[in-house]
Every structure is written in structure tokens, then in C-alpha cells.
mmCIF file of C-alpha atoms in Angstrom:
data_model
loop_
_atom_site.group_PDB
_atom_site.id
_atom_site.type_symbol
_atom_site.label_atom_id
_atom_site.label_comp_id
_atom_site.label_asym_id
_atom_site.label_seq_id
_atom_site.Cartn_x
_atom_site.Cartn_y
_atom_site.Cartn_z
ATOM 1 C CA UNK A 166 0.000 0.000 0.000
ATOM 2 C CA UNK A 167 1.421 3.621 -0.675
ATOM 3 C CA UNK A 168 1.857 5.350 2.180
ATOM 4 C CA UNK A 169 0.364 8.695 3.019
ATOM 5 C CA UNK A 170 1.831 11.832 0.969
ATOM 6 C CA UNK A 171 1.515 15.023 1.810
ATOM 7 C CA UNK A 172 2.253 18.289 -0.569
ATOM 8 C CA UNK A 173 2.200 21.521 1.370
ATOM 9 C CA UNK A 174 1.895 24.750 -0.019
ATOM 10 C CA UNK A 175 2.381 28.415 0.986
ATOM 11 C CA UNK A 176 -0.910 29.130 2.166
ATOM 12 C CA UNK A 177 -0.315 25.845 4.273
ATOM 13 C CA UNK A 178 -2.803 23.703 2.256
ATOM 14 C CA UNK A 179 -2.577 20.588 2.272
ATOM 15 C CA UNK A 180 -3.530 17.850 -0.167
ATOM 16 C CA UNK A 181 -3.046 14.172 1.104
ATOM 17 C CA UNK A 182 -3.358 10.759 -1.281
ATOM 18 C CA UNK A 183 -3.743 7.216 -0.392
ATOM 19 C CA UNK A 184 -4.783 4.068 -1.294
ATOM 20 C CA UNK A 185 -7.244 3.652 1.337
ATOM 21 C CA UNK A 186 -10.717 5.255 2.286
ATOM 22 C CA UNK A 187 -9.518 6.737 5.592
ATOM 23 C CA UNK A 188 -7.761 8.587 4.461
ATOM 24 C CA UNK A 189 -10.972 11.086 2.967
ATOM 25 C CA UNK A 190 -11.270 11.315 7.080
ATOM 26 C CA UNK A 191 -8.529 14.147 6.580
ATOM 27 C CA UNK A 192 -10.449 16.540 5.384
ATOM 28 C CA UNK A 193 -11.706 17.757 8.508
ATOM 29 C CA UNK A 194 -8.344 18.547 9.372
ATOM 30 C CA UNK A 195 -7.520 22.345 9.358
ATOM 31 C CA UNK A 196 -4.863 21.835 6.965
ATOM 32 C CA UNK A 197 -5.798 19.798 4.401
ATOM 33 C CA UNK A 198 -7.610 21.460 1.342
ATOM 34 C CA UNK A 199 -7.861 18.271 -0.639
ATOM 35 C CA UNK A 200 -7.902 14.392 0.385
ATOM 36 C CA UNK A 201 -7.833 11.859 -1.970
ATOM 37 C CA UNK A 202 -8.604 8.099 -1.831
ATOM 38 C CA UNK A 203 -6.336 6.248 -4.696
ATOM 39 C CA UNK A 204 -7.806 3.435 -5.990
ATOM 40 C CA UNK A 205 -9.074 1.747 -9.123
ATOM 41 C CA UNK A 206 -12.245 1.376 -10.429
ATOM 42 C CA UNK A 207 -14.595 -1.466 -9.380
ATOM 43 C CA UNK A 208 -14.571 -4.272 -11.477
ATOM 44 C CA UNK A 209 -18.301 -4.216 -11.382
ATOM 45 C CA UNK A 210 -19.018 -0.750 -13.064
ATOM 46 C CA UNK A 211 -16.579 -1.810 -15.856
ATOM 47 C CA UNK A 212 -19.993 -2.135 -17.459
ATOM 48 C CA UNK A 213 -20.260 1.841 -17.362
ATOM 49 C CA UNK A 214 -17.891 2.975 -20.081
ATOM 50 C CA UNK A 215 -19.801 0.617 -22.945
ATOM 51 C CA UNK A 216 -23.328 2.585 -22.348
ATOM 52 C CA UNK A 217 -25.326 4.650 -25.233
ATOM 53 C CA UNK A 218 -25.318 8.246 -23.370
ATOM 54 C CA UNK A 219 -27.696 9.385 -25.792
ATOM 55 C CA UNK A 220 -30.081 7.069 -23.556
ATOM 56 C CA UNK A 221 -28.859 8.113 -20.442
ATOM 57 C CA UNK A 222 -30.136 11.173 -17.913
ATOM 58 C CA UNK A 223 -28.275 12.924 -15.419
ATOM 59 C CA UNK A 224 -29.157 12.627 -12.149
ATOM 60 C CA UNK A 225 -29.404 15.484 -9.483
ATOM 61 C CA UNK A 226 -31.280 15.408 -6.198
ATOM 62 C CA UNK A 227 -31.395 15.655 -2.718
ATOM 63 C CA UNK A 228 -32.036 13.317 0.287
ATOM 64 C CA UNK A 229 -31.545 12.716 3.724
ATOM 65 C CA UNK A 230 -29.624 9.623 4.843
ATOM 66 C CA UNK A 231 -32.056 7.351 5.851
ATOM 67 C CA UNK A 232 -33.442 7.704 2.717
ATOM 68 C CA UNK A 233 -30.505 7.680 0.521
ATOM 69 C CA UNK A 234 -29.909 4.048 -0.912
ATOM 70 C CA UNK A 235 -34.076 3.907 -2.423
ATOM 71 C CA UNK A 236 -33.658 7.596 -3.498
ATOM 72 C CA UNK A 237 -30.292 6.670 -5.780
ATOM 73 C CA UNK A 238 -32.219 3.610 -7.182
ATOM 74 C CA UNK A 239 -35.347 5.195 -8.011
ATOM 75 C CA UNK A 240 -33.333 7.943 -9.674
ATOM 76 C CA UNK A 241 -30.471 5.665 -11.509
ATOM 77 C CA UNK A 242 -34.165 3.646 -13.024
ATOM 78 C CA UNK A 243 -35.658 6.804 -13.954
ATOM 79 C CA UNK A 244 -32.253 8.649 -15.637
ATOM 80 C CA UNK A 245 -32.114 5.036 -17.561
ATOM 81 C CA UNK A 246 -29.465 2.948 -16.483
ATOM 82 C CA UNK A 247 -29.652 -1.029 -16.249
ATOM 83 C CA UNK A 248 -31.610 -2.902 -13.607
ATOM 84 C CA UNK A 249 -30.177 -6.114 -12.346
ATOM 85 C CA UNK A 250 -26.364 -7.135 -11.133
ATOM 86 C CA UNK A 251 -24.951 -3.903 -12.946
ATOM 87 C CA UNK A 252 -27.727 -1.279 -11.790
ATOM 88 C CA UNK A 253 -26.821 -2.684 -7.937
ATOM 89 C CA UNK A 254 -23.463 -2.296 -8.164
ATOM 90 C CA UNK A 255 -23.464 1.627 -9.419
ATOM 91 C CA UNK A 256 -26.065 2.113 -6.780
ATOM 92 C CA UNK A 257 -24.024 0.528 -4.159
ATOM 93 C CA UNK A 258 -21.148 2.897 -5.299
ATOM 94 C CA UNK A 259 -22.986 6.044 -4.765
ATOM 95 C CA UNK A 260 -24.667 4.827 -1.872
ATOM 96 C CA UNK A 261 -21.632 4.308 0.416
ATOM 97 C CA UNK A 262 -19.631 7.521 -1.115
ATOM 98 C CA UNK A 263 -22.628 9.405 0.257
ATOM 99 C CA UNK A 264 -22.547 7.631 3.438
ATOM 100 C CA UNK A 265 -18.886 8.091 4.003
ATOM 101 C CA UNK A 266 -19.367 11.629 3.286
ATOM 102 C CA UNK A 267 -22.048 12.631 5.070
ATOM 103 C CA UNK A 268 -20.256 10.383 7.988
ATOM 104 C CA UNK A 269 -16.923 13.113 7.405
ATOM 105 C CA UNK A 270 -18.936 16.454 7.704
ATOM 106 C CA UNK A 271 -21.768 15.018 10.272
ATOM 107 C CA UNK A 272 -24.696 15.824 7.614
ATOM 108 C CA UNK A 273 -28.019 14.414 7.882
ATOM 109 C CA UNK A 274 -29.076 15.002 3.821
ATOM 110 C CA UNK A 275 -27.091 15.391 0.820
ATOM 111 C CA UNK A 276 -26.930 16.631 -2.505
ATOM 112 C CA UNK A 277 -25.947 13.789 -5.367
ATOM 113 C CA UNK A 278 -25.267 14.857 -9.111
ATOM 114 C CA UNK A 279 -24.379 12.396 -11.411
ATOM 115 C CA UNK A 280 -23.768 13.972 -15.077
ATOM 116 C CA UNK A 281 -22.394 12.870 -18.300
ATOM 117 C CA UNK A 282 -19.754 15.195 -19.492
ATOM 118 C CA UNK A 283 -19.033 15.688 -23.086
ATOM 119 C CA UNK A 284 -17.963 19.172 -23.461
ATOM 120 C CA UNK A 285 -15.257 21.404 -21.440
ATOM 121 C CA UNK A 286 -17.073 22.263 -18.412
ATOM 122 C CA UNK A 287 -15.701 24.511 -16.006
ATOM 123 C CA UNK A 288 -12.468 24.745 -17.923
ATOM 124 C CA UNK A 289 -11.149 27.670 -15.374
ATOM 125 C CA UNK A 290 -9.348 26.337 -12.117
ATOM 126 C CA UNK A 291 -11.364 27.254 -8.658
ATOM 127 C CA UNK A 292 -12.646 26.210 -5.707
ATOM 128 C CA UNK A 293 -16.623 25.567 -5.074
ATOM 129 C CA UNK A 294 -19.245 27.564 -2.869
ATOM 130 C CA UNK A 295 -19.763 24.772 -0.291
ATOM 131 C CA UNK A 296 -18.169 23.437 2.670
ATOM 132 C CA UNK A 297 -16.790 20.327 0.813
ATOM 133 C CA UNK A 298 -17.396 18.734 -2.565
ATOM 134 C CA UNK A 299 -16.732 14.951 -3.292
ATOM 135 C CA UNK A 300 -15.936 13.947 -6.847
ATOM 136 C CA UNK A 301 -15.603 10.512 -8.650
ATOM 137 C CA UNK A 302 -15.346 9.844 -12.014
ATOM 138 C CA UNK A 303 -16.486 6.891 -13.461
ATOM 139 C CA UNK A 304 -16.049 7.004 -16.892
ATOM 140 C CA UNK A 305 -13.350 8.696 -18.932
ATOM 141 C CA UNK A 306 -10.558 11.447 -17.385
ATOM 142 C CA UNK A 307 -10.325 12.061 -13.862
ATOM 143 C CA UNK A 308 -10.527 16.052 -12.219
ATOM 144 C CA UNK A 309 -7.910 18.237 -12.638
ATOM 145 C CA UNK A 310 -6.322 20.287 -9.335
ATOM 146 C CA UNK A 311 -3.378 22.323 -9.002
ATOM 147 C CA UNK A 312 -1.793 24.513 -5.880
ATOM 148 C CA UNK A 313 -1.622 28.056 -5.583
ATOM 149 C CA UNK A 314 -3.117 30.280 -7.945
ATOM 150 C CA UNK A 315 -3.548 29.623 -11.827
ATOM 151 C CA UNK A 316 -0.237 30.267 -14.032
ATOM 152 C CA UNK A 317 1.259 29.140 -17.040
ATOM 153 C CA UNK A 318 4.130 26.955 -15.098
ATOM 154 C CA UNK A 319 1.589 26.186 -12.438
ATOM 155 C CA UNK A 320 2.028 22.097 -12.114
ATOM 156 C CA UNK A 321 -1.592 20.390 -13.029
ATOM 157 C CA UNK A 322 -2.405 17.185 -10.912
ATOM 158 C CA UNK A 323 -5.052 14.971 -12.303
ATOM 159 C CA UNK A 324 -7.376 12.766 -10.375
ATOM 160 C CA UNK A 325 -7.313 8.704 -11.871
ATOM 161 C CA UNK A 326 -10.619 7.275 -12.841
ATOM 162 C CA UNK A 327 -12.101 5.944 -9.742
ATOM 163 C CA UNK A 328 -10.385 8.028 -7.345
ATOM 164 C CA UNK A 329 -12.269 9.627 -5.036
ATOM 165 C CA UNK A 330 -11.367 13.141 -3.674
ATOM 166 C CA UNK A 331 -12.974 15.306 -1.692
ATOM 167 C CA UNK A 332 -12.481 19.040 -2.251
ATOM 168 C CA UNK A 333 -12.675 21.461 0.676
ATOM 169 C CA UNK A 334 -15.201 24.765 -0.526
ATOM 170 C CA UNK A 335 -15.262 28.599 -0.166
ATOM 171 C CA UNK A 336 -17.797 28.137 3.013
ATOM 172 C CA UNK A 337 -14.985 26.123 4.686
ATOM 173 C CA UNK A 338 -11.863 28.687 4.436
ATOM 174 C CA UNK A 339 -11.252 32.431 3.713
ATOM 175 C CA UNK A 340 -8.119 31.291 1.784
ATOM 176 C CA UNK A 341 -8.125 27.971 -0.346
ATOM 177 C CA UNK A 342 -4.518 26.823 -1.787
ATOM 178 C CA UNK A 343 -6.032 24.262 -4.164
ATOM 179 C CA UNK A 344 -8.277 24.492 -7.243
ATOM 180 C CA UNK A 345 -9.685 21.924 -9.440
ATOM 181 C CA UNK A 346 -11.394 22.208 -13.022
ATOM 182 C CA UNK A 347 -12.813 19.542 -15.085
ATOM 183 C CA UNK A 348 -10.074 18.409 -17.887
ATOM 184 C CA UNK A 349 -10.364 19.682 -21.853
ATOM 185 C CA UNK A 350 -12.400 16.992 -23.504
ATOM 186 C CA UNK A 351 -14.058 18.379 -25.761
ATOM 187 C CA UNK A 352 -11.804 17.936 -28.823
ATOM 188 C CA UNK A 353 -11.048 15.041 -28.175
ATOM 189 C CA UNK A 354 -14.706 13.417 -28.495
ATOM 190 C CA UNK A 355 -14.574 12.067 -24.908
ATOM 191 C CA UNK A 356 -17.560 11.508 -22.399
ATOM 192 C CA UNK A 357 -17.173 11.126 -18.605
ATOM 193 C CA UNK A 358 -19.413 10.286 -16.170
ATOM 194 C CA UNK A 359 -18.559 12.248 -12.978
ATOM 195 C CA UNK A 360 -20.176 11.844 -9.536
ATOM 196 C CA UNK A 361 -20.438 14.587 -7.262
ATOM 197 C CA UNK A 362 -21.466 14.530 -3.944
ATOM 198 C CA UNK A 363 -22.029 18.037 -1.458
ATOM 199 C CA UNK A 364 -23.805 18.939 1.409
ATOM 200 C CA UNK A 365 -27.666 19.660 1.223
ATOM 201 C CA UNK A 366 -29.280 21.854 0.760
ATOM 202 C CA UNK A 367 -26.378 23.078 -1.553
ATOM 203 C CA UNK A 368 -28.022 26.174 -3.221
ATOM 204 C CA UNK A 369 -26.214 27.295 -6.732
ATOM 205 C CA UNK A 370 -23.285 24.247 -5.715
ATOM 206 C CA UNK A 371 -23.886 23.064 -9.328
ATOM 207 C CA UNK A 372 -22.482 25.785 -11.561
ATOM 208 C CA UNK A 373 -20.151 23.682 -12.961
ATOM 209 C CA UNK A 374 -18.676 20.169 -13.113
ATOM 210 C CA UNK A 375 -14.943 18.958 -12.614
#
């Protein structure tokens, strides 16, 4: 297993990486702007990747907790995905990201987007208007995140497919020392499938995606 890294920057924001879920625990600490859980994704939403988008909505709603795993169903059914083996394993996915998150901040409801990407959304690094902001993608290029402010020899980071980070937002610090935009796709013909996850209510959260 890697071990923990940590990159500091001038503003003392942190961003910390590993290849295990506790490690999106850190996010509550002072310090650390951006936490990141390493991994690959599932074998069982391989599936996700061969779909017909043109057939597929997105998905954004809110619900509380105790509600959460009939709410992600009903809406992955509605927005069109597969039933069955596949349609419980993407469920389970967003399920327990929500869970873990709303575990982090102590939330009791939460706001879940899940949105095909095909164009360059949000192509301008910066940092959300909520307390915290989870993102996985499952299909195609992971989110982009640098330190400091944008430049031309600013060093970009990019997030793996199936990582999942979570982002800390404008409502959680005056100063933030890392952005994040969602990568330049559109020339290339590519579609993603990103997952975002914030506290609810999350009013105007969803300008952009990443």
C-alpha cells in the first residue's frame, strides 16, 4: 500500500493521497484542502464505459440519509441505467460515497449529481461555494487540481478514474490553496461520467462540473 503523501503549499494547504478510504477522514483537518482516496475502479461498473449516453439522464437530487440508498435507485431507473447485477453495483457505489461523506462532515441530507460530461465544463481552475465537494469519475478522465493560484508553469495534478477526492469549498476557508477544473475533452470526443457529492441543501453548488 502507498503510504500517506503530503504536498504543502504556501498558504499551508494541504492535499493528502492514499490508497485507502480513511484517508478522505482528513479533510476535517484544518490543513488539508484536498484528500484523496487512490484506488481503481470497481470491477463491477466496468460495465459503465460501454453505455449509449444518448439514452442516459443525469441525475441530481437531494435526500436525507435514511433515505438515501431507495432515493439513488429510483433515480439511476428513472435517468435510464440497467436494472439487475450492474444497476446494484453503481447504486451501491454512490450509496456508500454518500454515506462516508455525510459520515466526514456530520450531515443528515445530501446533494448527489451524477452527469455525463461531453464538453469542457468549467475549464477555469477554482474552488466551489460549499463546505466540501466529493468527486468521482467513473467514466473517462479524472478532475484536474493544481496549488496556488492559476499560471502558465503552475504544475496540473489529475485525479485517476475511480479516485475519489474530496475538495474542501469557499464556506470552509477564507483562503483555499487548491483548485480543481474539469479536464479539456471536448476535442477530443470524450464523455465522462462524474459523480459529485455536497452537502444539502447546496443552493447554486452546481455551476459547474470537474
Amino acid at each position: 500500500m502507498i503510504a500517506l503523501t503530503q504536498e504543502r503549499t504556501a498558504a499551508a494547504g494541504m492535499a493528502v493521497q492514499r490508497c485507502s478510504p480513511s484517508v478522505l477522514d482528513s479533510i476535517a483537518r484544518p490543513d488539508v484542502h484536498l484528500a484523496i482516496w487512490r484506488r481503481p475502479l470497481p470491477q463491477g461498473l466496468a460495465w459503465l464505459s460501454q453505455l449509449d449516453w444518448s439514452k442516459i439522464d443525469d441525475l441530481d437530487f437531494e435526500t436525507t440519509l435514511d433515505a438515501v440508498a431507495d432515493a439513488v435507485v429510483e433515480g439511476l431507473a428513472e435517468a435510464g441505467y440497467p436494472a439487475g447485477a450492474r444497476g446494484d453495483a453503481l447504486a451501491d457505489e454512490i450509496v456508500q460515497h454518500a454515506r462516508r461523506f455525510a459520515a466526514i462532515h456530520k450531515l443528515d441530507a445530501v446533494s448527489i449529481r451524477l452527469e455525463v460530461i461531453e464538453t469542457d465544463a468549467c475549464r477555469k481552475f477554482h474552488a466551489d461555494y460549499v463546505a466540501a465537494r466529493l468527486l468521482t469519475t467513473l467514466v473517462g478522465t479524472g478532475t484536474q487540481w493544481i496549488h496556488g493560484v492559476e499560471a502558465a508553469d503552475t504544475p496540473i495534478r489529475q485525479m485517476g478514474t475511480g479516485d475519489v477526492g474530496i475538495f474542501k469549498g469557499r464556506l470552509a476557508a477564507e483562503s483555499l490553496s487548491i483548485l480543481h477544473r474539469s479536464p479539456p475533452i471536448g476535442e477530443a470526443g470524450e464523455t465522462r461520467l462524474l459523480l459529485a457529492i455536497d452537502p444539502a441543501p447546496a443552493p447554486g453548488a452546481y455551476a459547474c462540473a470537474h
